[in-house]
């Protein structure tokens, strides 16, 4: 994620999501707050509906009644968002907004982080964390979606497949 700005979930009246997002963006432009409120989104998904005329692709809201706002939480940014017509509250206990975690942001697909790996399938890697720390194995499969790598470690005279997170393995220098 970026330098200190977090994604927050704003609860709105149902059906007002797009209007709220547009109003927040307009307020940001008018007040010159582009450095405080960085992005406003209404998460959408494309679904295929079967109608009398045949299948039709339609966009619908992933979370009706909610808008995602990426911002630096200050009194001013809180005030702008909280007092936008159609906003009922931030999601969080009481009046304290709780930012989404990196994991939640990734799973929502709101923001994607570019992952650069120093290894590929067939490369030798060293396990640097976890119960297999210190072992060397061969990369068998890489799953960018799950953030995992499956390697084969030679143990007790046979190959054992082990699934680890990217940060648990390091490339051996070639």
PDB file of C-alpha atoms in Angstrom:
ATOM      1  CA  UNK A   1       0.000   0.000   0.000  1.00  0.00           C
ATOM      2  CA  UNK A   2       1.120   3.581  -0.131  1.00  0.00           C
ATOM      3  CA  UNK A   3       2.841   5.797   2.398  1.00  0.00           C
ATOM      4  CA  UNK A   4       0.402   6.090   5.322  1.00  0.00           C
ATOM      5  CA  UNK A   5      -2.838   6.478   3.365  1.00  0.00           C
ATOM      6  CA  UNK A   6      -5.371   3.772   4.168  1.00  0.00           C
ATOM      7  CA  UNK A   7      -8.595   2.484   2.679  1.00  0.00           C
ATOM      8  CA  UNK A   8     -11.677   3.144   4.802  1.00  0.00           C
ATOM      9  CA  UNK A   9     -15.199   1.827   4.344  1.00  0.00           C
ATOM     10  CA  UNK A  10     -17.984   4.424   4.391  1.00  0.00           C
ATOM     11  CA  UNK A  11     -21.583   3.376   5.007  1.00  0.00           C
ATOM     12  CA  UNK A  12     -24.138   5.155   2.815  1.00  0.00           C
ATOM     13  CA  UNK A  13     -27.858   5.078   2.220  1.00  0.00           C
ATOM     14  CA  UNK A  14     -28.606   2.189  -0.104  1.00  0.00           C
ATOM     15  CA  UNK A  15     -28.692   3.332  -3.716  1.00  0.00           C
ATOM     16  CA  UNK A  16     -26.648   6.483  -2.981  1.00  0.00           C
ATOM     17  CA  UNK A  17     -23.196   4.904  -3.431  1.00  0.00           C
ATOM     18  CA  UNK A  18     -22.360   6.492  -6.807  1.00  0.00           C
ATOM     19  CA  UNK A  19     -23.786   9.866  -5.767  1.00  0.00           C
ATOM     20  CA  UNK A  20     -21.755   9.827  -2.529  1.00  0.00           C
ATOM     21  CA  UNK A  21     -18.564   8.874  -4.414  1.00  0.00           C
ATOM     22  CA  UNK A  22     -19.120  11.665  -6.956  1.00  0.00           C
ATOM     23  CA  UNK A  23     -19.871  14.215  -4.209  1.00  0.00           C
ATOM     24  CA  UNK A  24     -16.715  13.302  -2.255  1.00  0.00           C
ATOM     25  CA  UNK A  25     -14.597  13.586  -5.425  1.00  0.00           C
ATOM     26  CA  UNK A  26     -16.180  16.970  -6.222  1.00  0.00           C
ATOM     27  CA  UNK A  27     -15.470  18.230  -2.664  1.00  0.00           C
ATOM     28  CA  UNK A  28     -11.860  17.075  -2.956  1.00  0.00           C
ATOM     29  CA  UNK A  29     -11.443  18.983  -6.242  1.00  0.00           C
ATOM     30  CA  UNK A  30     -13.172  22.139  -4.984  1.00  0.00           C
ATOM     31  CA  UNK A  31     -11.179  22.284  -1.743  1.00  0.00           C
ATOM     32  CA  UNK A  32      -7.864  21.134  -3.244  1.00  0.00           C
ATOM     33  CA  UNK A  33      -7.579  18.107  -0.972  1.00  0.00           C
ATOM     34  CA  UNK A  34      -6.087  15.695  -3.528  1.00  0.00           C
ATOM     35  CA  UNK A  35      -3.181  15.100  -1.122  1.00  0.00           C
ATOM     36  CA  UNK A  36      -5.542  13.974   1.691  1.00  0.00           C
ATOM     37  CA  UNK A  37      -8.243  11.983  -0.115  1.00  0.00           C
ATOM     38  CA  UNK A  38      -6.519   9.972  -2.830  1.00  0.00           C
ATOM     39  CA  UNK A  39      -9.213   7.683  -4.249  1.00  0.00           C
ATOM     40  CA  UNK A  40     -12.939   6.967  -3.939  1.00  0.00           C
ATOM     41  CA  UNK A  41     -14.444   3.750  -5.298  1.00  0.00           C
ATOM     42  CA  UNK A  42     -17.705   1.864  -5.448  1.00  0.00           C
ATOM     43  CA  UNK A  43     -16.631  -1.784  -5.924  1.00  0.00           C
ATOM     44  CA  UNK A  44     -18.462  -3.302  -8.895  1.00  0.00           C
ATOM     45  CA  UNK A  45     -18.634  -6.771 -10.410  1.00  0.00           C
ATOM     46  CA  UNK A  46     -19.707  -7.868 -13.867  1.00  0.00           C
ATOM     47  CA  UNK A  47     -22.292 -10.634 -13.882  1.00  0.00           C
ATOM     48  CA  UNK A  48     -24.141 -12.360 -16.689  1.00  0.00           C
ATOM     49  CA  UNK A  49     -27.897 -12.280 -16.340  1.00  0.00           C
ATOM     50  CA  UNK A  50     -30.046 -14.613 -18.408  1.00  0.00           C
ATOM     51  CA  UNK A  51     -33.035 -12.746 -19.811  1.00  0.00           C
ATOM     52  CA  UNK A  52     -35.746 -13.460 -22.390  1.00  0.00           C
ATOM     53  CA  UNK A  53     -33.505 -11.858 -25.014  1.00  0.00           C
ATOM     54  CA  UNK A  54     -30.554 -14.023 -23.986  1.00  0.00           C
ATOM     55  CA  UNK A  55     -27.526 -13.552 -21.730  1.00  0.00           C
ATOM     56  CA  UNK A  56     -26.562  -9.975 -20.879  1.00  0.00           C
ATOM     57  CA  UNK A  57     -23.523  -8.666 -19.008  1.00  0.00           C
ATOM     58  CA  UNK A  58     -24.484  -6.260 -16.219  1.00  0.00           C
ATOM     59  CA  UNK A  59     -22.425  -4.361 -13.645  1.00  0.00           C
ATOM     60  CA  UNK A  60     -23.688  -4.444 -10.091  1.00  0.00           C
ATOM     61  CA  UNK A  61     -22.407  -3.209  -6.766  1.00  0.00           C
ATOM     62  CA  UNK A  62     -20.283  -5.700  -4.866  1.00  0.00           C
ATOM     63  CA  UNK A  63     -21.208  -4.137  -1.500  1.00  0.00           C
ATOM     64  CA  UNK A  64     -24.494  -2.229  -1.716  1.00  0.00           C
ATOM     65  CA  UNK A  65     -24.554   0.615   0.794  1.00  0.00           C
ATOM     66  CA  UNK A  66     -20.765   0.992   0.996  1.00  0.00           C
ATOM     67  CA  UNK A  67     -18.099   3.184  -0.616  1.00  0.00           C
ATOM     68  CA  UNK A  68     -14.324   2.704  -0.260  1.00  0.00           C
ATOM     69  CA  UNK A  69     -12.192   5.810   0.330  1.00  0.00           C
ATOM     70  CA  UNK A  70      -8.379   5.873   0.295  1.00  0.00           C
ATOM     71  CA  UNK A  71      -7.254   8.767   2.448  1.00  0.00           C
ATOM     72  CA  UNK A  72      -5.009  10.096   5.159  1.00  0.00           C
ATOM     73  CA  UNK A  73      -7.167  10.267   8.283  1.00  0.00           C
ATOM     74  CA  UNK A  74      -7.131  13.865   9.504  1.00  0.00           C
ATOM     75  CA  UNK A  75      -9.849  15.972  11.102  1.00  0.00           C
ATOM     76  CA  UNK A  76     -10.395  17.731   7.772  1.00  0.00           C
ATOM     77  CA  UNK A  77     -10.620  14.577   5.621  1.00  0.00           C
ATOM     78  CA  UNK A  78     -12.873  12.898   8.215  1.00  0.00           C
ATOM     79  CA  UNK A  79     -15.140  15.947   8.241  1.00  0.00           C
ATOM     80  CA  UNK A  80     -15.400  16.115   4.424  1.00  0.00           C
ATOM     81  CA  UNK A  81     -16.361  12.445   4.080  1.00  0.00           C
ATOM     82  CA  UNK A  82     -18.538  12.213   7.203  1.00  0.00           C
ATOM     83  CA  UNK A  83     -20.606  15.295   6.269  1.00  0.00           C
ATOM     84  CA  UNK A  84     -21.237  14.282   2.663  1.00  0.00           C
ATOM     85  CA  UNK A  85     -24.967  13.963   1.940  1.00  0.00           C
ATOM     86  CA  UNK A  86     -25.923  10.269   1.900  1.00  0.00           C
ATOM     87  CA  UNK A  87     -23.098   9.131   4.232  1.00  0.00           C
ATOM     88  CA  UNK A  88     -24.330   7.582   7.480  1.00  0.00           C
ATOM     89  CA  UNK A  89     -20.949   6.724   9.051  1.00  0.00           C
ATOM     90  CA  UNK A  90     -17.508   5.214   8.700  1.00  0.00           C
ATOM     91  CA  UNK A  91     -17.285   1.504   9.421  1.00  0.00           C
ATOM     92  CA  UNK A  92     -15.721   1.041  12.849  1.00  0.00           C
ATOM     93  CA  UNK A  93     -16.640   1.169  16.528  1.00  0.00           C
ATOM     94  CA  UNK A  94     -18.275   4.433  17.606  1.00  0.00           C
ATOM     95  CA  UNK A  95     -16.857   7.404  15.732  1.00  0.00           C
ATOM     96  CA  UNK A  96     -13.429   5.820  15.199  1.00  0.00           C
ATOM     97  CA  UNK A  97     -12.973   4.637  11.583  1.00  0.00           C
ATOM     98  CA  UNK A  98     -10.985   1.423  11.180  1.00  0.00           C
ATOM     99  CA  UNK A  99      -8.801   1.140   8.053  1.00  0.00           C
ATOM    100  CA  UNK A 100      -8.830  -2.004   5.929  1.00  0.00           C
ATOM    101  CA  UNK A 101      -5.801  -4.246   6.340  1.00  0.00           C
ATOM    102  CA  UNK A 102      -3.460  -4.920   3.391  1.00  0.00           C
ATOM    103  CA  UNK A 103      -4.896  -8.450   3.239  1.00  0.00           C
ATOM    104  CA  UNK A 104      -8.478  -7.137   2.999  1.00  0.00           C
ATOM    105  CA  UNK A 105      -7.525  -4.628   0.292  1.00  0.00           C
ATOM    106  CA  UNK A 106      -5.841  -7.390  -1.748  1.00  0.00           C
ATOM    107  CA  UNK A 107      -8.776  -9.811  -1.359  1.00  0.00           C
ATOM    108  CA  UNK A 108     -11.262  -7.104  -2.407  1.00  0.00           C
ATOM    109  CA  UNK A 109      -9.159  -6.503  -5.507  1.00  0.00           C
ATOM    110  CA  UNK A 110      -9.321  -2.750  -4.897  1.00  0.00           C
ATOM    111  CA  UNK A 111      -5.596  -2.321  -5.207  1.00  0.00           C
ATOM    112  CA  UNK A 112      -3.083  -4.731  -6.615  1.00  0.00           C
ATOM    113  CA  UNK A 113       0.485  -4.875  -5.487  1.00  0.00           C
ATOM    114  CA  UNK A 114       3.064  -5.819  -8.064  1.00  0.00           C
ATOM    115  CA  UNK A 115       4.995  -8.837  -6.875  1.00  0.00           C
ATOM    116  CA  UNK A 116       8.505  -9.341  -8.197  1.00  0.00           C
ATOM    117  CA  UNK A 117       9.933 -12.763  -7.493  1.00  0.00           C
ATOM    118  CA  UNK A 118      13.611 -13.548  -7.740  1.00  0.00           C
ATOM    119  CA  UNK A 119      12.868 -17.182  -8.604  1.00  0.00           C
ATOM    120  CA  UNK A 120      10.749 -19.175 -11.029  1.00  0.00           C
ATOM    121  CA  UNK A 121       9.582 -22.763 -11.489  1.00  0.00           C
ATOM    122  CA  UNK A 122      12.598 -25.094 -11.591  1.00  0.00           C
ATOM    123  CA  UNK A 123      14.895 -22.788  -9.562  1.00  0.00           C
ATOM    124  CA  UNK A 124      16.583 -23.826  -6.344  1.00  0.00           C
ATOM    125  CA  UNK A 125      15.494 -21.810  -3.316  1.00  0.00           C
ATOM    126  CA  UNK A 126      16.403 -21.752   0.359  1.00  0.00           C
ATOM    127  CA  UNK A 127      13.739 -21.747   3.066  1.00  0.00           C
ATOM    128  CA  UNK A 128      14.465 -18.788   5.359  1.00  0.00           C
ATOM    129  CA  UNK A 129      11.508 -18.986   7.753  1.00  0.00           C
ATOM    130  CA  UNK A 130       9.266 -21.591   9.356  1.00  0.00           C
ATOM    131  CA  UNK A 131       9.728 -25.234  10.318  1.00  0.00           C
ATOM    132  CA  UNK A 132      11.756 -26.028   7.170  1.00  0.00           C
ATOM    133  CA  UNK A 133      14.195 -23.132   7.763  1.00  0.00           C
ATOM    134  CA  UNK A 134      17.605 -23.854   6.236  1.00  0.00           C
ATOM    135  CA  UNK A 135      16.403 -26.498   3.770  1.00  0.00           C
ATOM    136  CA  UNK A 136      16.942 -26.142   0.046  1.00  0.00           C
ATOM    137  CA  UNK A 137      14.265 -27.116  -2.430  1.00  0.00           C
ATOM    138  CA  UNK A 138      13.210 -26.854  -6.070  1.00  0.00           C
ATOM    139  CA  UNK A 139      10.286 -24.587  -7.016  1.00  0.00           C
ATOM    140  CA  UNK A 140       7.442 -26.719  -8.349  1.00  0.00           C
ATOM    141  CA  UNK A 141       4.575 -24.216  -8.566  1.00  0.00           C
ATOM    142  CA  UNK A 142       3.990 -20.493  -7.947  1.00  0.00           C
ATOM    143  CA  UNK A 143       0.542 -19.138  -7.005  1.00  0.00           C
ATOM    144  CA  UNK A 144       0.407 -15.336  -7.307  1.00  0.00           C
ATOM    145  CA  UNK A 145      -3.252 -15.318  -6.245  1.00  0.00           C
ATOM    146  CA  UNK A 146      -2.521 -17.014  -2.918  1.00  0.00           C
ATOM    147  CA  UNK A 147       0.969 -15.553  -2.491  1.00  0.00           C
ATOM    148  CA  UNK A 148       2.478 -19.009  -2.096  1.00  0.00           C
ATOM    149  CA  UNK A 149       5.142 -21.153  -3.670  1.00  0.00           C
ATOM    150  CA  UNK A 150       5.252 -24.965  -3.625  1.00  0.00           C
ATOM    151  CA  UNK A 151       8.717 -26.447  -3.424  1.00  0.00           C
ATOM    152  CA  UNK A 152      10.031 -29.988  -3.259  1.00  0.00           C
ATOM    153  CA  UNK A 153      12.398 -30.587  -0.369  1.00  0.00           C
ATOM    154  CA  UNK A 154      14.540 -33.723  -0.228  1.00  0.00           C
ATOM    155  CA  UNK A 155      13.974 -35.291   3.176  1.00  0.00           C
ATOM    156  CA  UNK A 156      14.452 -38.867   4.399  1.00  0.00           C
ATOM    157  CA  UNK A 157      15.576 -39.896   0.933  1.00  0.00           C
ATOM    158  CA  UNK A 158      12.451 -38.696  -0.862  1.00  0.00           C
ATOM    159  CA  UNK A 159      10.918 -35.525  -2.295  1.00  0.00           C
ATOM    160  CA  UNK A 160       8.376 -33.827  -0.048  1.00  0.00           C
ATOM    161  CA  UNK A 161       6.161 -31.038  -1.471  1.00  0.00           C
ATOM    162  CA  UNK A 162       5.873 -28.033   0.863  1.00  0.00           C
ATOM    163  CA  UNK A 163       3.707 -24.938   0.340  1.00  0.00           C
ATOM    164  CA  UNK A 164       5.203 -21.724   1.724  1.00  0.00           C
ATOM    165  CA  UNK A 165       4.535 -17.978   1.527  1.00  0.00           C
ATOM    166  CA  UNK A 166       6.749 -15.916  -0.792  1.00  0.00           C
ATOM    167  CA  UNK A 167       8.490 -14.284   2.186  1.00  0.00           C
ATOM    168  CA  UNK A 168       9.543 -17.683   3.558  1.00  0.00           C
ATOM    169  CA  UNK A 169      11.883 -18.512   0.671  1.00  0.00           C
ATOM    170  CA  UNK A 170      14.870 -16.813  -0.959  1.00  0.00           C
ATOM    171  CA  UNK A 171      16.490 -17.414  -4.286  1.00  0.00           C
ATOM    172  CA  UNK A 172      19.908 -19.036  -4.294  1.00  0.00           C
ATOM    173  CA  UNK A 173      22.419 -16.861  -6.133  1.00  0.00           C
ATOM    174  CA  UNK A 174      23.084 -18.216  -9.620  1.00  0.00           C
TER     175      UNK A 174
END
